[in-house]
N, CA, C and O atoms as a GROMACS GRO file, in nm:
protein
  596
    1MET      N    1  -0.854  -1.090   0.558
    1MET     CA    2  -0.807  -0.997   0.647
    1MET      C    3  -0.729  -0.904   0.583
    1MET      O    4  -0.628  -0.946   0.527
    2PRO      N    5  -0.756  -0.773   0.579
    2PRO     CA    6  -0.685  -0.675   0.514
    2PRO      C    7  -0.544  -0.667   0.555
    2PRO      O    8  -0.518  -0.690   0.673
    3THR      N    9  -0.449  -0.638   0.472
    3THR     CA   10  -0.310  -0.638   0.511
    3THR      C   11  -0.252  -0.495   0.518
    3THR      O   12  -0.141  -0.477   0.567
    4SER      N   13  -0.321  -0.399   0.472
    4SER     CA   14  -0.253  -0.261   0.472
    4SER      C   15  -0.367  -0.155   0.471
    4SER      O   16  -0.475  -0.173   0.414
    5PRO      N   17  -0.333  -0.046   0.538
    5PRO     CA   18  -0.432   0.065   0.547
    5PRO      C   19  -0.479   0.106   0.407
    5PRO      O   20  -0.399   0.101   0.313
    6SER      N   21  -0.604   0.145   0.389
    6SER     CA   22  -0.657   0.203   0.261
    6SER      C   23  -0.639   0.361   0.278
    6SER      O   24  -0.661   0.425   0.382
    7SER      N   25  -0.597   0.407   0.165
    7SER     CA   26  -0.586   0.554   0.164
    7SER      C   27  -0.723   0.622   0.114
    7SER      O   28  -0.737   0.744   0.110
    8SER      N   29  -0.814   0.539   0.081
    8SER     CA   30  -0.939   0.592   0.012
    8SER      C   31  -1.019   0.664   0.123
    8SER      O   32  -0.991   0.656   0.243
    9ALA      N   33  -1.120   0.737   0.070
    9ALA     CA   34  -1.219   0.812   0.155
    9ALA      C   35  -1.308   0.718   0.230
    9ALA      O   36  -1.299   0.597   0.211
   10ALA      N   37  -1.397   0.774   0.317
   10ALA     CA   38  -1.469   0.691   0.411
   10ALA      C   39  -1.541   0.570   0.333
   10ALA      O   40  -1.583   0.589   0.219
   11SER      N   41  -1.555   0.457   0.390
   11SER     CA   42  -1.622   0.358   0.317
   11SER      C   43  -1.770   0.385   0.324
   11SER      O   44  -1.829   0.435   0.420
   12VAL      N   45  -1.824   0.342   0.200
   12VAL     CA   46  -1.969   0.357   0.182
   12VAL      C   47  -2.041   0.225   0.192
   12VAL      O   48  -2.026   0.135   0.109
   13PRO      N   49  -2.128   0.216   0.306
   13PRO     CA   50  -2.201   0.095   0.325
   13PRO      C   51  -2.282   0.058   0.212
   13PRO      O   52  -2.338   0.142   0.141
   14LYS      N   53  -2.289  -0.072   0.194
   14LYS     CA   54  -2.370  -0.134   0.080
   14LYS      C   55  -2.488  -0.213   0.140
   14LYS      O   56  -2.483  -0.252   0.257
   15GLY      N   57  -2.592  -0.238   0.062
   15GLY     CA   58  -2.705  -0.332   0.101
   15GLY      C   59  -2.800  -0.257   0.183
   15GLY      O   60  -2.837  -0.142   0.155
   16ALA      N   61  -2.840  -0.324   0.285
   16ALA     CA   62  -2.958  -0.279   0.366
   16ALA      C   63  -2.912  -0.180   0.489
   16ALA      O   64  -2.996  -0.117   0.555
   17ARG      N   65  -2.786  -0.173   0.511
   17ARG     CA   66  -2.737  -0.092   0.625
   17ARG      C   67  -2.769   0.058   0.588
   17ARG      O   68  -2.764   0.100   0.473
   18PRO      N   69  -2.802   0.135   0.698
   18PRO     CA   70  -2.842   0.270   0.661
   18PRO      C   71  -2.727   0.363   0.630
   18PRO      O   72  -2.752   0.465   0.565
   19GLY      N   73  -2.604   0.339   0.670
   19GLY     CA   74  -2.506   0.429   0.637
   19GLY      C   75  -2.520   0.563   0.720
   19GLY      O   76  -2.532   0.551   0.842
   20GLY      N   77  -2.519   0.681   0.668
   20GLY     CA   78  -2.544   0.790   0.743
   20GLY      C   79  -2.503   0.919   0.659
   20GLY      O   80  -2.443   0.910   0.552
   21ALA      N   81  -2.538   1.036   0.716
   21ALA     CA   82  -2.509   1.163   0.658
   21ALA      C   83  -2.350   1.184   0.654
   21ALA      O   84  -2.284   1.156   0.754
   22PRO      N   85  -2.294   1.231   0.545
   22PRO     CA   86  -2.152   1.239   0.552
   22PRO      C   87  -2.087   1.317   0.670
   22PRO      O   88  -1.977   1.282   0.713
   23ALA      N   89  -2.148   1.412   0.717
   23ALA     CA   90  -2.100   1.485   0.835
   23ALA      C   91  -2.104   1.387   0.952
   23ALA      O   92  -2.003   1.386   1.022
   24ASP      N   93  -2.197   1.311   0.983
   24ASP     CA   94  -2.208   1.211   1.086
   24ASP      C   95  -2.104   1.112   1.067
   24ASP      O   96  -2.032   1.084   1.163
   25LEU      N   97  -2.086   1.053   0.953
   25LEU     CA   98  -1.986   0.957   0.921
   25LEU      C   99  -1.848   1.009   0.962
   25LEU      O  100  -1.772   0.944   1.034
   26ALA      N  101  -1.820   1.125   0.913
   26ALA     CA  102  -1.676   1.201   0.939
   26ALA      C  103  -1.660   1.212   1.093
   26ALA      O  104  -1.557   1.178   1.151
   27ALA      N  105  -1.770   1.262   1.154
   27ALA     CA  106  -1.757   1.289   1.296
   27ALA      C  107  -1.730   1.168   1.378
   27ALA      O  108  -1.652   1.170   1.473
   28VAL      N  109  -1.797   1.058   1.341
   28VAL     CA  110  -1.767   0.928   1.412
   28VAL      C  111  -1.631   0.878   1.382
   28VAL      O  112  -1.565   0.834   1.476
   29TRP      N  113  -1.578   0.879   1.255
   29TRP     CA  114  -1.447   0.836   1.232
   29TRP      C  115  -1.335   0.930   1.301
   29TRP      O  116  -1.226   0.888   1.337
   30ALA      N  117  -1.375   1.056   1.314
   30ALA     CA  118  -1.276   1.147   1.378
   30ALA      C  119  -1.262   1.113   1.526
   30ALA      O  120  -1.158   1.138   1.586
   31VAL      N  121  -1.370   1.057   1.586
   31VAL     CA  122  -1.361   1.012   1.726
   31VAL      C  123  -1.263   0.900   1.731
   31VAL      O  124  -1.171   0.905   1.812
   32ILE      N  125  -1.278   0.795   1.646
   32ILE     CA  126  -1.193   0.670   1.648
   32ILE      C  127  -1.053   0.717   1.608
   32ILE      O  128  -0.962   0.676   1.680
   33THR      N  129  -1.025   0.790   1.513
   33THR     CA  130  -0.889   0.827   1.480
   33THR      C  131  -0.821   0.916   1.583
   33THR      O  132  -0.700   0.912   1.603
   34GLY      N  133  -0.903   0.995   1.646
   34GLY     CA  134  -0.851   1.094   1.750
   34GLY      C  135  -0.809   1.005   1.861
   34GLY      O  136  -0.698   1.026   1.910
   35MET      N  137  -0.875   0.916   1.903
   35MET     CA  138  -0.833   0.823   2.016
   35MET      C  139  -0.719   0.763   1.992
   35MET      O  140  -0.633   0.766   2.080
   36TYR      N  141  -0.694   0.697   1.872
   36TYR     CA  142  -0.568   0.628   1.844
   36TYR      C  143  -0.456   0.708   1.823
   36TYR      O  144  -0.345   0.662   1.849
   37GLN      N  145  -0.470   0.833   1.774
   37GLN     CA  146  -0.361   0.932   1.765
   37GLN      C  147  -0.304   0.965   1.889
   37GLN      O  148  -0.185   0.995   1.893
   38ALA      N  149  -0.381   0.962   2.007
   38ALA     CA  150  -0.336   0.991   2.136
   38ALA      C  151  -0.264   0.881   2.204
   38ALA      O  152  -0.174   0.902   2.286
   39TYR      N  153  -0.309   0.754   2.167
   39TYR     CA  154  -0.258   0.641   2.233
   39TYR      C  155  -0.104   0.609   2.244
   39TYR      O  156  -0.055   0.575   2.352
   40PRO      N  157  -0.028   0.622   2.127
   40PRO     CA  158   0.116   0.598   2.144
   40PRO      C  159   0.185   0.700   2.227
   40PRO      O  160   0.300   0.673   2.261
   41THR      N  161   0.132   0.817   2.265
   41THR     CA  162   0.192   0.919   2.358
   41THR      C  163   0.163   0.884   2.497
   41THR      O  164   0.237   0.934   2.582
   42GLY      N  165   0.072   0.809   2.532
   42GLY     CA  166   0.026   0.767   2.654
   42GLY      C  167  -0.061   0.879   2.705
   42GLY      O  168  -0.068   0.891   2.827
   43ASP      N  169  -0.121   0.954   2.637
   43ASP     CA  170  -0.196   1.071   2.684
   43ASP      C  171  -0.347   1.024   2.728
   43ASP      O  172  -0.446   1.044   2.657
   44ARG      N  173  -0.349   0.960   2.849
   44ARG     CA  174  -0.486   0.918   2.888
   44ARG      C  175  -0.593   1.015   2.887
   44ARG      O  176  -0.702   0.980   2.842
   45GLU      N  177  -0.575   1.137   2.935
   45GLU     CA  178  -0.670   1.238   2.925
   45GLU      C  179  -0.728   1.257   2.790
   45GLU      O  180  -0.850   1.266   2.774
   46ARG      N  181  -0.640   1.264   2.690
   46ARG     CA  182  -0.685   1.283   2.554
   46ARG      C  183  -0.761   1.147   2.498
   46ARG      O  184  -0.862   1.156   2.428
   47ILE      N  185  -0.713   1.042   2.530
   47ILE     CA  186  -0.781   0.917   2.492
   47ILE      C  187  -0.921   0.910   2.560
   47ILE      O  188  -1.019   0.868   2.500
   48ASP      N  189  -0.925   0.949   2.683
   48ASP     CA  190  -1.063   0.930   2.767
   48ASP      C  191  -1.155   1.040   2.719
   48ASP      O  192  -1.274   1.027   2.747
   49PHE      N  193  -1.115   1.146   2.650
   49PHE     CA  194  -1.186   1.254   2.600
   49PHE      C  195  -1.291   1.190   2.492
   49PHE      O  196  -1.398   1.247   2.476
   50PHE      N  197  -1.263   1.085   2.427
   50PHE     CA  198  -1.336   1.015   2.327
   50PHE      C  199  -1.422   0.889   2.384
   50PHE      O  200  -1.495   0.823   2.310
   51LEU      N  201  -1.409   0.864   2.510
   51LEU     CA  202  -1.478   0.765   2.583
   51LEU      C  203  -1.571   0.811   2.681
   51LEU      O  204  -1.543   0.896   2.764
   52ASP      N  205  -1.698   0.746   2.669
   52ASP     CA  206  -1.792   0.770   2.779
   52ASP      C  207  -1.741   0.718   2.906
   52ASP      O  208  -1.691   0.605   2.907
   53PRO      N  209  -1.749   0.791   3.018
   53PRO     CA  210  -1.686   0.742   3.140
   53PRO      C  211  -1.740   0.609   3.191
   53PRO      O  212  -1.673   0.539   3.266
   54GLU      N  213  -1.864   0.574   3.148
   54GLU     CA  214  -1.916   0.441   3.170
   54GLU      C  215  -1.915   0.341   3.068
   54GLU      O  216  -1.992   0.245   3.072
   55SER      N  217  -1.828   0.360   2.972
   55SER     CA  218  -1.816   0.271   2.860
   55SER      C  219  -1.768   0.134   2.900
   55SER      O  220  -1.696   0.117   2.998
   56THR      N  221  -1.812   0.033   2.820
   56THR     CA  222  -1.777  -0.112   2.844
   56THR      C  223  -1.674  -0.133   2.728
   56THR      O  224  -1.691  -0.088   2.614
   57ILE      N  225  -1.560  -0.208   2.770
   57ILE     CA  226  -1.463  -0.241   2.672
   57ILE      C  227  -1.422  -0.386   2.679
   57ILE      O  228  -1.394  -0.435   2.789
   58TRP      N  229  -1.416  -0.457   2.572
   58TRP     CA  230  -1.347  -0.590   2.564
   58TRP      C  231  -1.204  -0.558   2.512
   58TRP      O  232  -1.175  -0.560   2.392
   59ASP      N  233  -1.121  -0.529   2.608
   59ASP     CA  234  -0.992  -0.493   2.581
   59ASP      C  235  -0.905  -0.624   2.540
   59ASP      O  236  -0.918  -0.730   2.600
   60SER      N  237  -0.826  -0.608   2.444
   60SER     CA  238  -0.749  -0.726   2.390
   60SER      C  239  -0.645  -0.785   2.491
   60SER      O  240  -0.590  -0.894   2.475
   61ALA      N  241  -0.623  -0.699   2.602
   61ALA     CA  242  -0.525  -0.743   2.693
   61ALA      C  243  -0.578  -0.811   2.815
   61ALA      O  244  -0.500  -0.843   2.905
   62THR      N  245  -0.711  -0.836   2.824
   62THR     CA  246  -0.768  -0.896   2.944
   62THR      C  247  -0.889  -0.960   2.909
   62THR      O  248  -0.961  -0.894   2.834
   63PRO      N  249  -0.935  -1.083   2.949
   63PRO     CA  250  -1.061  -1.148   2.919
   63PRO      C  251  -1.188  -1.095   2.975
   63PRO      O  252  -1.298  -1.126   2.929
   64ALA      N  253  -1.169  -1.009   3.084
   64ALA     CA  254  -1.280  -0.953   3.143
   64ALA      C  255  -1.341  -0.831   3.073
   64ALA      O  256  -1.270  -0.746   3.019
   65LEU      N  257  -1.483  -0.825   3.076
   65LEU     CA  258  -1.539  -0.700   3.023
   65LEU      C  259  -1.520  -0.592   3.112
   65LEU      O  260  -1.562  -0.600   3.227
   66LEU      N  261  -1.456  -0.484   3.069
   66LEU     CA  262  -1.430  -0.362   3.147
   66LEU      C  263  -1.539  -0.270   3.156
   66LEU      O  264  -1.592  -0.231   3.052
   67GLN      N  265  -1.584  -0.230   3.277
   67GLN     CA  266  -1.698  -0.151   3.282
   67GLN      C  267  -1.669  -0.016   3.357
   67GLN      O  268  -1.665  -0.005   3.479
   68GLY      N  269  -1.650   0.078   3.275
   68GLY     CA  270  -1.616   0.219   3.327
   68GLY      C  271  -1.475   0.252   3.339
   68GLY      O  272  -1.391   0.162   3.338
   69LYS      N  273  -1.441   0.378   3.350
   69LYS     CA  274  -1.313   0.421   3.348
   69LYS      C  275  -1.217   0.369   3.464
   69LYS      O  276  -1.097   0.353   3.443
   70ALA      N  277  -1.275   0.342   3.584
   70ALA     CA  278  -1.200   0.284   3.697
   70ALA      C  279  -1.142   0.156   3.653
   70ALA      O  280  -1.022   0.135   3.669
   71GLU      N  281  -1.220   0.070   3.600
   71GLU     CA  282  -1.173  -0.078   3.553
   71GLU      C  283  -1.069  -0.055   3.446
   71GLU      O  284  -0.961  -0.114   3.446
   72LEU      N  285  -1.109   0.040   3.348
   72LEU     CA  286  -1.003   0.057   3.243
   72LEU      C  287  -0.869   0.107   3.300
   72LEU      O  288  -0.763   0.061   3.259
   73ASP      N  289  -0.874   0.194   3.388
   73ASP     CA  290  -0.739   0.244   3.450
   73ASP      C  291  -0.669   0.136   3.527
   73ASP      O  292  -0.546   0.133   3.528
   74HIS      N  293  -0.737   0.049   3.590
   74HIS     CA  294  -0.684  -0.059   3.658
   74HIS      C  295  -0.613  -0.151   3.546
   74HIS      O  296  -0.500  -0.191   3.574
   75VAL      N  297  -0.659  -0.184   3.440
   75VAL     CA  298  -0.597  -0.259   3.342
   75VAL      C  299  -0.478  -0.181   3.284
   75VAL      O  300  -0.371  -0.240   3.263
   76ARG      N  301  -0.493  -0.053   3.260
   76ARG     CA  302  -0.384   0.030   3.210
   76ARG      C  303  -0.261   0.022   3.316
   76ARG      O  304  -0.147  -0.007   3.280
   77ASP      N  305  -0.291   0.047   3.429
   77ASP     CA  306  -0.193   0.052   3.542
   77ASP      C  307  -0.119  -0.079   3.560
   77ASP      O  308  -0.004  -0.077   3.605
   78ASN      N  309  -0.177  -0.186   3.529
   78ASN     CA  310  -0.110  -0.309   3.538
   78ASN      C  311  -0.063  -0.380   3.406
   78ASN      O  312  -0.038  -0.501   3.402
   79ARG      N  313  -0.055  -0.299   3.302
   79ARG     CA  314   0.006  -0.348   3.184
   79ARG      C  315   0.151  -0.348   3.201
   79ARG      O  316   0.205  -0.265   3.274
   80PRO      N  317   0.222  -0.446   3.133
   80PRO     CA  318   0.371  -0.460   3.152
   80PRO      C  319   0.431  -0.323   3.099
   80PRO      O  320   0.383  -0.262   3.004
   81THR      N  321   0.540  -0.283   3.171
   81THR     CA  322   0.604  -0.158   3.125
   81THR      C  323   0.673  -0.182   2.998
   81THR      O  324   0.723  -0.291   2.971
   82ALA      N  325   0.677  -0.075   2.915
   82ALA     CA  326   0.741  -0.078   2.778
   82ALA      C  327   0.899  -0.136   2.786
   82ALA      O  328   0.987  -0.067   2.837
   83ASP      N  329   0.922  -0.249   2.739
   83ASP     CA  330   1.060  -0.299   2.744
   83ASP      C  331   1.120  -0.279   2.600
   83ASP      O  332   1.222  -0.341   2.568
   84GLY      N  333   1.066  -0.206   2.525
   84GLY     CA  334   1.102  -0.189   2.391
   84GLY      C  335   1.036  -0.280   2.294
   84GLY      O  336   1.023  -0.241   2.178
   85GLY      N  337   0.992  -0.404   2.329
   85GLY     CA  338   0.936  -0.497   2.253
   85GLY      C  339   0.790  -0.468   2.223
   85GLY      O  340   0.758  -0.453   2.105
   86ARG      N  341   0.705  -0.461   2.314
   86ARG     CA  342   0.550  -0.446   2.307
   86ARG      C  343   0.524  -0.288   2.300
   86ARG      O  344   0.407  -0.249   2.296
   87ARG      N  345   0.618  -0.205   2.299
   87ARG     CA  346   0.592  -0.055   2.296
   87ARG      C  347   0.542  -0.019   2.156
   87ARG      O  348   0.613  -0.038   2.057
   88GLU      N  349   0.439   0.025   2.149
   88GLU     CA  350   0.375   0.063   2.015
   88GLU      C  351   0.458   0.182   1.959
   88GLU      O  352   0.506   0.269   2.032
   89SER      N  353   0.470   0.181   1.822
   89SER     CA  354   0.527   0.283   1.752
   89SER      C  355   0.436   0.356   1.664
   89SER      O  356   0.469   0.459   1.604
   90GLY      N  357   0.311   0.298   1.655
   90GLY     CA  358   0.201   0.364   1.578
   90GLY      C  359   0.085   0.273   1.566
   90GLY      O  360   0.102   0.151   1.557
   91LEU      N  361  -0.042   0.331   1.564
   91LEU     CA  362  -0.162   0.275   1.548
   91LEU      C  363  -0.240   0.329   1.429
   91LEU      O  364  -0.257   0.451   1.424
   92THR      N  365  -0.289   0.252   1.336
   92THR     CA  366  -0.345   0.297   1.203
   92THR      C  367  -0.477   0.225   1.195
   92THR      O  368  -0.487   0.107   1.161
   93PRO      N  369  -0.590   0.310   1.233
   93PRO     CA  370  -0.728   0.250   1.187
   93PRO      C  371  -0.744   0.263   1.047
   93PRO      O  372  -0.696   0.358   0.985
   94TYR      N  373  -0.817   0.161   0.989
   94TYR     CA  374  -0.853   0.173   0.840
   94TYR      C  375  -0.966   0.068   0.807
   94TYR      O  376  -1.016  -0.006   0.892
   95GLY      N  377  -0.997   0.070   0.690
   95GLY     CA  378  -1.108  -0.023   0.629
   95GLY      C  379  -1.244  -0.014   0.713
   95GLY      O  380  -1.307  -0.113   0.750
   96HIS      N  381  -1.278   0.116   0.738
   96HIS     CA  382  -1.406   0.123   0.824
   96HIS      C  383  -1.528   0.117   0.747
   96HIS      O  384  -1.536   0.148   0.628
   97ILE      N  385  -1.632   0.072   0.828
   97ILE     CA  386  -1.779   0.077   0.781
   97ILE      C  387  -1.855   0.140   0.897
   97ILE      O  388  -1.848   0.089   1.009
   98ILE      N  389  -1.924   0.243   0.874
   98ILE     CA  390  -1.988   0.311   0.986
   98ILE      C  391  -2.138   0.324   0.930
   98ILE      O  392  -2.170   0.356   0.816
   99ASP      N  393  -2.224   0.291   1.041
   99ASP     CA  394  -2.362   0.316   1.019
   99ASP      C  395  -2.415   0.405   1.128
   99ASP      O  396  -2.371   0.390   1.242
  100VAL      N  397  -2.505   0.493   1.103
  100VAL     CA  398  -2.575   0.578   1.196
  100VAL      C  399  -2.714   0.547   1.216
  100VAL      O  400  -2.786   0.542   1.116
  101PHE      N  401  -2.770   0.522   1.349
  101PHE     CA  402  -2.890   0.487   1.373
  101PHE      C  403  -2.946   0.602   1.468
  101PHE      O  404  -2.952   0.578   1.588
  102GLY      N  405  -2.987   0.723   1.422
  102GLY     CA  406  -3.019   0.826   1.508
  102GLY      C  407  -2.912   0.874   1.590
  102GLY      O  408  -2.816   0.929   1.537
  103ALA      N  409  -2.919   0.857   1.730
  103ALA     CA  410  -2.811   0.896   1.821
  103ALA      C  411  -2.707   0.794   1.851
  103ALA      O  412  -2.617   0.815   1.933
  104LEU      N  413  -2.720   0.681   1.784
  104LEU     CA  414  -2.613   0.570   1.790
  104LEU      C  415  -2.551   0.547   1.664
  104LEU      O  416  -2.613   0.554   1.558
  105ALA      N  417  -2.433   0.521   1.674
  105ALA     CA  418  -2.348   0.476   1.552
  105ALA      C  419  -2.269   0.345   1.584
  105ALA      O  420  -2.228   0.319   1.697
  106VAL      N  421  -2.250   0.263   1.473
  106VAL     CA  422  -2.169   0.141   1.492
  106VAL      C  423  -2.066   0.165   1.385
  106VAL      O  424  -2.093   0.194   1.268
  107ALA      N  425  -1.931   0.148   1.441
  107ALA     CA  426  -1.820   0.158   1.356
  107ALA      C  427  -1.739   0.008   1.360
  107ALA      O  428  -1.707  -0.048   1.465
  108ARG      N  429  -1.719  -0.037   1.246
  108ARG     CA  430  -1.634  -0.160   1.230
  108ARG      C  431  -1.515  -0.121   1.149
  108ARG      O  432  -1.524  -0.060   1.042
  109TYR      N  433  -1.404  -0.158   1.205
  109TYR     CA  434  -1.278  -0.124   1.136
  109TYR      C  435  -1.158  -0.213   1.180
  109TYR      O  436  -1.166  -0.285   1.279
  110TRP      N  437  -1.051  -0.207   1.108
  110TRP     CA  438  -0.924  -0.270   1.132
  110TRP      C  439  -0.839  -0.176   1.196
  110TRP      O  440  -0.854  -0.057   1.169
  111LEU      N  441  -0.744  -0.217   1.284
  111LEU     CA  442  -0.644  -0.135   1.349
  111LEU      C  443  -0.510  -0.212   1.330
  111LEU      O  444  -0.492  -0.327   1.370
  112ARG      N  445  -0.424  -0.138   1.268
  112ARG     CA  446  -0.276  -0.204   1.245
  112ARG      C  447  -0.195  -0.142   1.370
  112ARG      O  448  -0.191  -0.020   1.387
  113VAL      N  449  -0.132  -0.232   1.454
  113VAL     CA  450  -0.068  -0.184   1.575
  113VAL      C  451   0.099  -0.219   1.524
  113VAL      O  452   0.141  -0.332   1.502
  114ASP      N  453   0.170  -0.106   1.514
  114ASP     CA  454   0.318  -0.126   1.493
  114ASP      C  455   0.387  -0.113   1.619
  114ASP      O  456   0.353  -0.035   1.708
  115TYR      N  457   0.491  -0.197   1.624
  115TYR     CA  458   0.565  -0.202   1.750
  115TYR      C  459   0.718  -0.163   1.714
  115TYR      O  460   0.761  -0.170   1.599
  116HIS      N  461   0.789  -0.122   1.818
  116HIS     CA  462   0.925  -0.087   1.787
  116HIS      C  463   1.017  -0.200   1.747
  116HIS      O  464   1.104  -0.190   1.660
  117ALA      N  465   0.986  -0.318   1.827
  117ALA     CA  466   1.081  -0.432   1.803
  117ALA      C  467   1.010  -0.570   1.773
  117ALA      O  468   1.069  -0.678   1.777
  118LEU      N  469   0.886  -0.554   1.745
  118LEU     CA  470   0.808  -0.678   1.716
  118LEU      C  471   0.735  -0.649   1.583
  118LEU      O  472   0.719  -0.534   1.541
  119PRO      N  473   0.689  -0.764   1.515
  119PRO     CA  474   0.606  -0.757   1.391
  119PRO      C  475   0.477  -0.684   1.433
  119PRO      O  476   0.433  -0.691   1.548
  120PRO      N  477   0.422  -0.616   1.339
  120PRO     CA  478   0.285  -0.551   1.362
  120PRO      C  479   0.180  -0.658   1.387
  120PRO      O  480   0.200  -0.776   1.357
  121GLU      N  481   0.070  -0.615   1.441
  121GLU     CA  482  -0.054  -0.694   1.463
  121GLU      C  483  -0.162  -0.630   1.392
  121GLU      O  484  -0.156  -0.510   1.366
  122LEU      N  485  -0.266  -0.706   1.357
  122LEU     CA  486  -0.401  -0.659   1.310
  122LEU      C  487  -0.499  -0.689   1.404
  122LEU      O  488  -0.504  -0.799   1.459
  123VAL      N  489  -0.589  -0.583   1.429
  123VAL     CA  490  -0.689  -0.599   1.539
  123VAL      C  491  -0.820  -0.565   1.478
  123VAL      O  492  -0.833  -0.459   1.416
  124ARG      N  493  -0.918  -0.649   1.492
  124ARG     CA  494  -1.059  -0.620   1.443
  124ARG      C  495  -1.125  -0.546   1.549
  124ARG      O  496  -1.112  -0.584   1.666
  125ASN      N  497  -1.198  -0.440   1.518
  125ASN     CA  498  -1.268  -0.361   1.617
  125ASN      C  499  -1.407  -0.331   1.578
  125ASN      O  500  -1.441  -0.310   1.462
  126THR      N  501  -1.492  -0.330   1.685
  126THR     CA  502  -1.628  -0.277   1.667
  126THR      C  503  -1.654  -0.169   1.772
  126THR      O  504  -1.638  -0.205   1.889
  127ALA      N  505  -1.690  -0.051   1.753
  127ALA     CA  506  -1.718   0.063   1.835
  127ALA      C  507  -1.867   0.097   1.827
  127ALA      O  508  -1.927   0.098   1.720
  128VAL      N  509  -1.921   0.123   1.938
  128VAL     CA  510  -2.060   0.174   1.952
  128VAL      C  511  -2.045   0.308   2.012
  128VAL      O  512  -1.992   0.323   2.122
  129LEU      N  513  -2.098   0.416   1.934
  129LEU     CA  514  -2.090   0.552   1.992
  129LEU      C  515  -2.233   0.610   2.001
  129LEU      O  516  -2.326   0.577   1.927
  130ARG      N  517  -2.240   0.704   2.103
  130ARG     CA  518  -2.366   0.770   2.121
  130ARG      C  519  -2.341   0.918   2.106
  130ARG      O  520  -2.240   0.969   2.154
  131ARG      N  521  -2.440   0.994   2.033
  131ARG     CA  522  -2.429   1.132   2.015
  131ARG      C  523  -2.492   1.206   2.132
  131ARG      O  524  -2.607   1.177   2.167
  132GLY      N  525  -2.426   1.292   2.188
  132GLY     CA  526  -2.484   1.367   2.304
  132GLY      C  527  -2.463   1.513   2.278
  132GLY      O  528  -2.422   1.551   2.168
  133GLY      N  529  -2.490   1.598   2.376
  133GLY     CA  530  -2.474   1.740   2.360
  133GLY      C  531  -2.329   1.789   2.320
  133GLY      O  532  -2.310   1.899   2.267
  134ASP      N  533  -2.234   1.704   2.349
  134ASP     CA  534  -2.089   1.750   2.325
  134ASP      C  535  -2.037   1.671   2.200
  134ASP      O  536  -1.919   1.679   2.168
  135GLY      N  537  -2.125   1.595   2.130
  135GLY     CA  538  -2.080   1.527   2.019
  135GLY      C  539  -2.086   1.368   2.043
  135GLY      O  540  -2.161   1.318   2.126
  136TRP      N  541  -1.998   1.295   1.963
  136TRP     CA  542  -2.009   1.150   1.981
  136TRP      C  543  -1.905   1.106   2.081
  136TRP      O  544  -1.795   1.160   2.092
  137LEU      N  545  -1.948   1.001   2.156
  137LEU     CA  546  -1.858   0.929   2.253
  137LEU      C  547  -1.862   0.784   2.231
  137LEU      O  548  -1.969   0.736   2.191
  138ILE      N  549  -1.759   0.704   2.252
  138ILE     CA  550  -1.760   0.575   2.241
  138ILE      C  551  -1.817   0.515   2.376
  138ILE      O  552  -1.762   0.535   2.485
  139VAL      N  553  -1.927   0.442   2.360
  139VAL     CA  554  -1.989   0.364   2.482
  139VAL      C  555  -1.957   0.231   2.485
  139VAL      O  556  -1.973   0.169   2.591
  140HIS      N  557  -1.907   0.168   2.373
  140HIS     CA  558  -1.868   0.019   2.378
  140HIS      C  559  -1.758   0.005   2.267
  140HIS      O  560  -1.764   0.055   2.154
  141LEU      N  561  -1.648  -0.077   2.322
  141LEU     CA  562  -1.542  -0.105   2.219
  141LEU      C  563  -1.507  -0.249   2.225
  141LEU      O  564  -1.488  -0.300   2.335
  142HIS      N  565  -1.499  -0.315   2.123
  142HIS     CA  566  -1.458  -0.459   2.117
  142HIS      C  567  -1.338  -0.472   2.039
  142HIS      O  568  -1.336  -0.429   1.924
  143GLU      N  569  -1.234  -0.531   2.093
  143GLU     CA  570  -1.097  -0.540   2.027
  143GLU      C  571  -1.080  -0.700   2.015
  143GLU      O  572  -1.108  -0.777   2.107
  144ASP      N  573  -1.033  -0.739   1.896
  144ASP     CA  574  -1.019  -0.889   1.872
  144ASP      C  575  -0.878  -0.891   1.786
  144ASP      O  576  -0.871  -0.856   1.668
  145VAL      N  577  -0.779  -0.931   1.854
  145VAL     CA  578  -0.639  -0.936   1.783
  145VAL      C  579  -0.646  -1.065   1.687
  145VAL      O  580  -0.687  -1.175   1.726
  146GLN      N  581  -0.604  -1.039   1.566
  146GLN     CA  582  -0.618  -1.136   1.460
  146GLN      C  583  -0.471  -1.196   1.435
  146GLN      O  584  -0.460  -1.298   1.368
  147GLY      N  585  -0.362  -1.135   1.487
  147GLY     CA  586  -0.235  -1.193   1.465
  147GLY      C  587  -0.150  -1.101   1.390
  147GLY      O  588  -0.186  -0.986   1.364
  148ALA      N  589  -0.038  -1.150   1.355
  148ALA     CA  590   0.071  -1.056   1.284
  148ALA      C  591   0.009  -1.018   1.147
  148ALA      O  592  -0.064  -1.089   1.079
  149ALA      N  593   0.052  -0.893   1.120
  149ALA     CA  594   0.001  -0.840   0.982
  149ALA      C  595   0.085  -0.881   0.871
  149ALA      O  596   0.057  -0.847   0.757
   0.00000   0.00000   0.00000
């Protein structure tokens, strides 16, 4: 399990994976990083800008598969209020591997979640994105908390 973010450029897939054109790889990674940049401020509109409204999410906070924005909003609305402990101070995605298959992309990456009063966590993530007329959107996200960083 990686312990710290890498400052290197986009990961280059090895072996039989298709990888992708540099512009596509950068655009997909920009969606991922853009979503996490909006998260600590609680800017739902900005976060949702990167999500297909019908996306499915295995959210780390609930065992149910969330289907669409309404179910995601329900989970968001029922999360414990920030008591200083579980309130995030930063989210850092890193260690990404991205492959593009025409209008679909698969991104695998780590997410370091820093808290104001708790030790950081590492989360393994897989995102599936679809390219449409307005660019790339996340259509599925799978979060898997691995424990303290």
